[in-house]
């Protein structure tokens, strides 16, 4: 093997070793109800291979929950963290809304671009989001072996179609929720945090959407931010509904 050849196994190890996987830290959190200062477990990095318990809490939607030991007040306290799905080669970083561009530049600059190059060569998907619910959703999407770009496109189409026929108000937010017992994809709709409806997408519909996006060249690049705005840019050009 020459110096210019790459070993996929060692390359993947280099990527994983370049990601900090610390032990959980304890952070002081003040209860907004009684003022008691307690300790909250904080995971700045999660991995399906190394921290399965924390990943399970992420997917359940409880990772950022804290219960005051004094008065029982329930507190939601999100913080920046990195989720790494080794099995499906996907990473999702949760950061602040005004730091998305900075986070993208930081990824591009790791090891003078070597991290990004190796990630691309190995098929790693790297995403950025400032929304905890989106971090959870993408963890579920990748866990189920799906492409988040296809899912965002399908969700945008569903919201538009349901709003047009009056089934939804148009203000709902759609999230991928998992697979049902027929292996169809569940999309849940929420309005101001309240669940309003669900839709099921067949594997056939998913495959058709994937083929349409691929034929249109939309799957050639891996943008850091894949969300409803990304899907809206292509929704008018393609339709599989």
mmCIF file of C-alpha atoms in Angstrom, residues 14-177:
data_model
loop_
_atom_site.group_PDB
_atom_site.id
_atom_site.type_symbol
_atom_site.label_atom_id
_atom_site.label_comp_id
_atom_site.label_asym_id
_atom_site.label_seq_id
_atom_site.Cartn_x
_atom_site.Cartn_y
_atom_site.Cartn_z
ATOM 1 C CA UNK A 14 -8.736 8.196 12.922
ATOM 2 C CA UNK A 15 -12.093 9.927 12.553
ATOM 3 C CA UNK A 16 -13.482 8.378 15.711
ATOM 4 C CA UNK A 17 -10.323 9.094 17.706
ATOM 5 C CA UNK A 18 -10.435 12.730 16.610
ATOM 6 C CA UNK A 19 -13.826 13.152 18.278
ATOM 7 C CA UNK A 20 -13.690 13.870 21.992
ATOM 8 C CA UNK A 21 -15.683 11.289 23.921
ATOM 9 C CA UNK A 22 -15.494 12.516 27.521
ATOM 10 C CA UNK A 23 -17.073 11.113 30.619
ATOM 11 C CA UNK A 24 -20.294 12.886 31.586
ATOM 12 C CA UNK A 25 -19.807 16.088 33.530
ATOM 13 C CA UNK A 26 -21.848 17.529 36.365
ATOM 14 C CA UNK A 27 -23.247 21.005 35.851
ATOM 15 C CA UNK A 28 -24.854 23.212 38.476
ATOM 16 C CA UNK A 29 -28.453 24.106 37.652
ATOM 17 C CA UNK A 30 -30.662 26.423 39.673
ATOM 18 C CA UNK A 31 -34.302 25.422 39.997
ATOM 19 C CA UNK A 32 -36.495 28.218 38.590
ATOM 20 C CA UNK A 33 -39.197 27.362 41.110
ATOM 21 C CA UNK A 34 -37.479 27.047 44.490
ATOM 22 C CA UNK A 35 -33.970 28.274 43.668
ATOM 23 C CA UNK A 36 -32.226 25.100 44.854
ATOM 24 C CA UNK A 37 -28.895 24.563 43.076
ATOM 25 C CA UNK A 38 -28.593 20.946 42.033
ATOM 26 C CA UNK A 39 -26.361 18.859 39.799
ATOM 27 C CA UNK A 40 -27.348 17.904 36.248
ATOM 28 C CA UNK A 41 -25.503 15.254 34.249
ATOM 29 C CA UNK A 42 -24.236 16.781 30.999
ATOM 30 C CA UNK A 43 -23.119 14.755 27.976
ATOM 31 C CA UNK A 44 -21.132 16.886 25.545
ATOM 32 C CA UNK A 45 -20.632 13.843 23.298
ATOM 33 C CA UNK A 46 -22.769 10.761 22.741
ATOM 34 C CA UNK A 47 -22.097 7.602 20.764
ATOM 35 C CA UNK A 48 -24.224 4.570 19.969
ATOM 36 C CA UNK A 49 -21.147 2.437 20.669
ATOM 37 C CA UNK A 50 -19.755 4.148 23.780
ATOM 38 C CA UNK A 51 -22.716 5.776 25.525
ATOM 39 C CA UNK A 52 -25.796 3.712 24.600
ATOM 40 C CA UNK A 53 -27.659 4.733 27.741
ATOM 41 C CA UNK A 54 -27.320 8.435 26.978
ATOM 42 C CA UNK A 55 -28.326 7.828 23.364
ATOM 43 C CA UNK A 56 -31.440 6.009 24.555
ATOM 44 C CA UNK A 57 -32.360 9.026 26.673
ATOM 45 C CA UNK A 58 -31.790 11.286 23.674
ATOM 46 C CA UNK A 59 -34.149 9.221 21.527
ATOM 47 C CA UNK A 60 -36.713 9.033 24.337
ATOM 48 C CA UNK A 61 -36.562 12.821 24.584
ATOM 49 C CA UNK A 62 -35.345 12.948 28.188
ATOM 50 C CA UNK A 63 -31.624 13.701 27.783
ATOM 51 C CA UNK A 64 -32.035 17.387 28.602
ATOM 52 C CA UNK A 65 -34.575 16.895 31.392
ATOM 53 C CA UNK A 66 -33.772 17.713 35.005
ATOM 54 C CA UNK A 67 -35.942 17.176 38.073
ATOM 55 C CA UNK A 68 -35.321 19.349 41.103
ATOM 56 C CA UNK A 69 -34.702 17.019 44.076
ATOM 57 C CA UNK A 70 -36.184 19.572 46.457
ATOM 58 C CA UNK A 71 -39.507 20.595 44.927
ATOM 59 C CA UNK A 72 -39.864 18.198 41.979
ATOM 60 C CA UNK A 73 -39.941 20.957 39.352
ATOM 61 C CA UNK A 74 -39.323 19.621 35.835
ATOM 62 C CA UNK A 75 -36.714 21.641 33.941
ATOM 63 C CA UNK A 76 -35.664 21.383 30.298
ATOM 64 C CA UNK A 77 -32.051 22.478 29.885
ATOM 65 C CA UNK A 78 -30.459 21.833 26.480
ATOM 66 C CA UNK A 79 -26.757 22.359 25.849
ATOM 67 C CA UNK A 80 -24.334 21.963 22.903
ATOM 68 C CA UNK A 81 -23.343 18.366 22.267
ATOM 69 C CA UNK A 82 -22.254 15.956 19.538
ATOM 70 C CA UNK A 83 -24.100 12.770 18.611
ATOM 71 C CA UNK A 84 -22.110 10.123 16.745
ATOM 72 C CA UNK A 85 -23.811 7.117 15.129
ATOM 73 C CA UNK A 86 -20.888 4.824 14.385
ATOM 74 C CA UNK A 87 -23.019 2.089 12.853
ATOM 75 C CA UNK A 88 -24.600 4.363 10.257
ATOM 76 C CA UNK A 89 -21.674 6.794 9.935
ATOM 77 C CA UNK A 90 -23.484 9.953 10.931
ATOM 78 C CA UNK A 91 -22.684 12.837 13.261
ATOM 79 C CA UNK A 92 -25.032 15.561 14.432
ATOM 80 C CA UNK A 93 -23.880 18.557 16.448
ATOM 81 C CA UNK A 94 -26.302 20.596 18.510
ATOM 82 C CA UNK A 95 -25.111 24.161 18.867
ATOM 83 C CA UNK A 96 -26.522 27.654 19.311
ATOM 84 C CA UNK A 97 -28.460 29.228 16.434
ATOM 85 C CA UNK A 98 -25.971 32.061 16.019
ATOM 86 C CA UNK A 99 -23.027 29.626 15.935
ATOM 87 C CA UNK A 100 -24.075 27.350 13.052
ATOM 88 C CA UNK A 101 -21.777 29.049 10.537
ATOM 89 C CA UNK A 102 -18.907 29.064 13.036
ATOM 90 C CA UNK A 103 -19.434 25.357 13.720
ATOM 91 C CA UNK A 104 -19.364 24.594 9.988
ATOM 92 C CA UNK A 105 -16.102 26.502 9.594
ATOM 93 C CA UNK A 106 -14.653 24.625 12.557
ATOM 94 C CA UNK A 107 -15.491 21.251 10.985
ATOM 95 C CA UNK A 108 -13.923 22.287 7.699
ATOM 96 C CA UNK A 109 -10.783 23.403 9.515
ATOM 97 C CA UNK A 110 -10.079 20.303 11.626
ATOM 98 C CA UNK A 111 -6.618 18.976 10.722
ATOM 99 C CA UNK A 112 -6.483 21.389 7.781
ATOM 100 C CA UNK A 113 -9.520 19.762 6.205
ATOM 101 C CA UNK A 114 -8.320 16.186 6.680
ATOM 102 C CA UNK A 115 -11.210 15.309 8.981
ATOM 103 C CA UNK A 116 -13.794 16.429 6.417
ATOM 104 C CA UNK A 117 -11.958 14.723 3.555
ATOM 105 C CA UNK A 118 -11.792 11.393 5.360
ATOM 106 C CA UNK A 119 -15.389 11.736 6.457
ATOM 107 C CA UNK A 120 -16.523 12.288 2.878
ATOM 108 C CA UNK A 121 -14.422 9.378 1.625
ATOM 109 C CA UNK A 122 -15.963 7.039 4.190
ATOM 110 C CA UNK A 123 -19.496 8.253 3.586
ATOM 111 C CA UNK A 124 -19.878 10.013 6.945
ATOM 112 C CA UNK A 125 -22.755 12.454 7.170
ATOM 113 C CA UNK A 126 -22.205 15.513 9.322
ATOM 114 C CA UNK A 127 -25.146 17.681 10.312
ATOM 115 C CA UNK A 128 -25.609 20.811 12.393
ATOM 116 C CA UNK A 129 -28.726 21.977 14.198
ATOM 117 C CA UNK A 130 -29.689 24.421 16.910
ATOM 118 C CA UNK A 131 -32.893 22.579 17.854
ATOM 119 C CA UNK A 132 -32.843 19.765 20.446
ATOM 120 C CA UNK A 133 -35.927 18.159 18.862
ATOM 121 C CA UNK A 134 -34.116 18.018 15.524
ATOM 122 C CA UNK A 135 -31.090 16.387 17.164
ATOM 123 C CA UNK A 136 -33.383 13.702 18.534
ATOM 124 C CA UNK A 137 -35.153 13.287 15.199
ATOM 125 C CA UNK A 138 -31.944 12.870 13.231
ATOM 126 C CA UNK A 139 -30.693 10.304 15.733
ATOM 127 C CA UNK A 140 -33.864 8.284 15.045
ATOM 128 C CA UNK A 141 -33.619 8.775 11.262
ATOM 129 C CA UNK A 142 -30.038 7.538 11.126
ATOM 130 C CA UNK A 143 -30.745 4.736 13.591
ATOM 131 C CA UNK A 144 -33.414 3.465 11.212
ATOM 132 C CA UNK A 145 -31.010 3.563 8.257
ATOM 133 C CA UNK A 146 -32.757 6.428 6.459
ATOM 134 C CA UNK A 147 -31.533 9.523 4.617
ATOM 135 C CA UNK A 148 -32.512 12.728 6.415
ATOM 136 C CA UNK A 149 -32.592 14.632 3.114
ATOM 137 C CA UNK A 150 -35.255 12.311 1.744
ATOM 138 C CA UNK A 151 -37.208 12.490 4.984
ATOM 139 C CA UNK A 152 -37.132 16.298 5.090
ATOM 140 C CA UNK A 153 -38.424 16.407 1.520
ATOM 141 C CA UNK A 154 -41.231 13.972 2.326
ATOM 142 C CA UNK A 155 -42.189 15.878 5.478
ATOM 143 C CA UNK A 156 -42.311 19.183 3.614
ATOM 144 C CA UNK A 157 -44.542 17.621 0.981
ATOM 145 C CA UNK A 158 -46.886 16.197 3.599
ATOM 146 C CA UNK A 159 -47.208 19.508 5.452
ATOM 147 C CA UNK A 160 -47.929 21.352 2.197
ATOM 148 C CA UNK A 161 -50.460 18.772 0.997
ATOM 149 C CA UNK A 162 -52.282 18.559 4.337
ATOM 150 C CA UNK A 163 -52.390 22.340 4.695
ATOM 151 C CA UNK A 164 -53.839 22.649 1.198
ATOM 152 C CA UNK A 165 -56.711 20.241 1.875
ATOM 153 C CA UNK A 166 -57.386 21.724 5.302
ATOM 154 C CA UNK A 167 -56.167 18.769 7.359
ATOM 155 C CA UNK A 168 -53.524 20.991 8.961
ATOM 156 C CA UNK A 169 -53.369 24.699 9.642
ATOM 157 C CA UNK A 170 -49.976 25.030 7.997
ATOM 158 C CA UNK A 171 -48.275 26.062 11.225
ATOM 159 C CA UNK A 172 -47.514 22.523 12.323
ATOM 160 C CA UNK A 173 -43.995 21.156 12.623
ATOM 161 C CA UNK A 174 -43.411 17.616 11.352
ATOM 162 C CA UNK A 175 -40.978 15.147 12.898
ATOM 163 C CA UNK A 176 -39.970 11.671 11.859
ATOM 164 C CA UNK A 177 -41.095 9.448 14.724
#
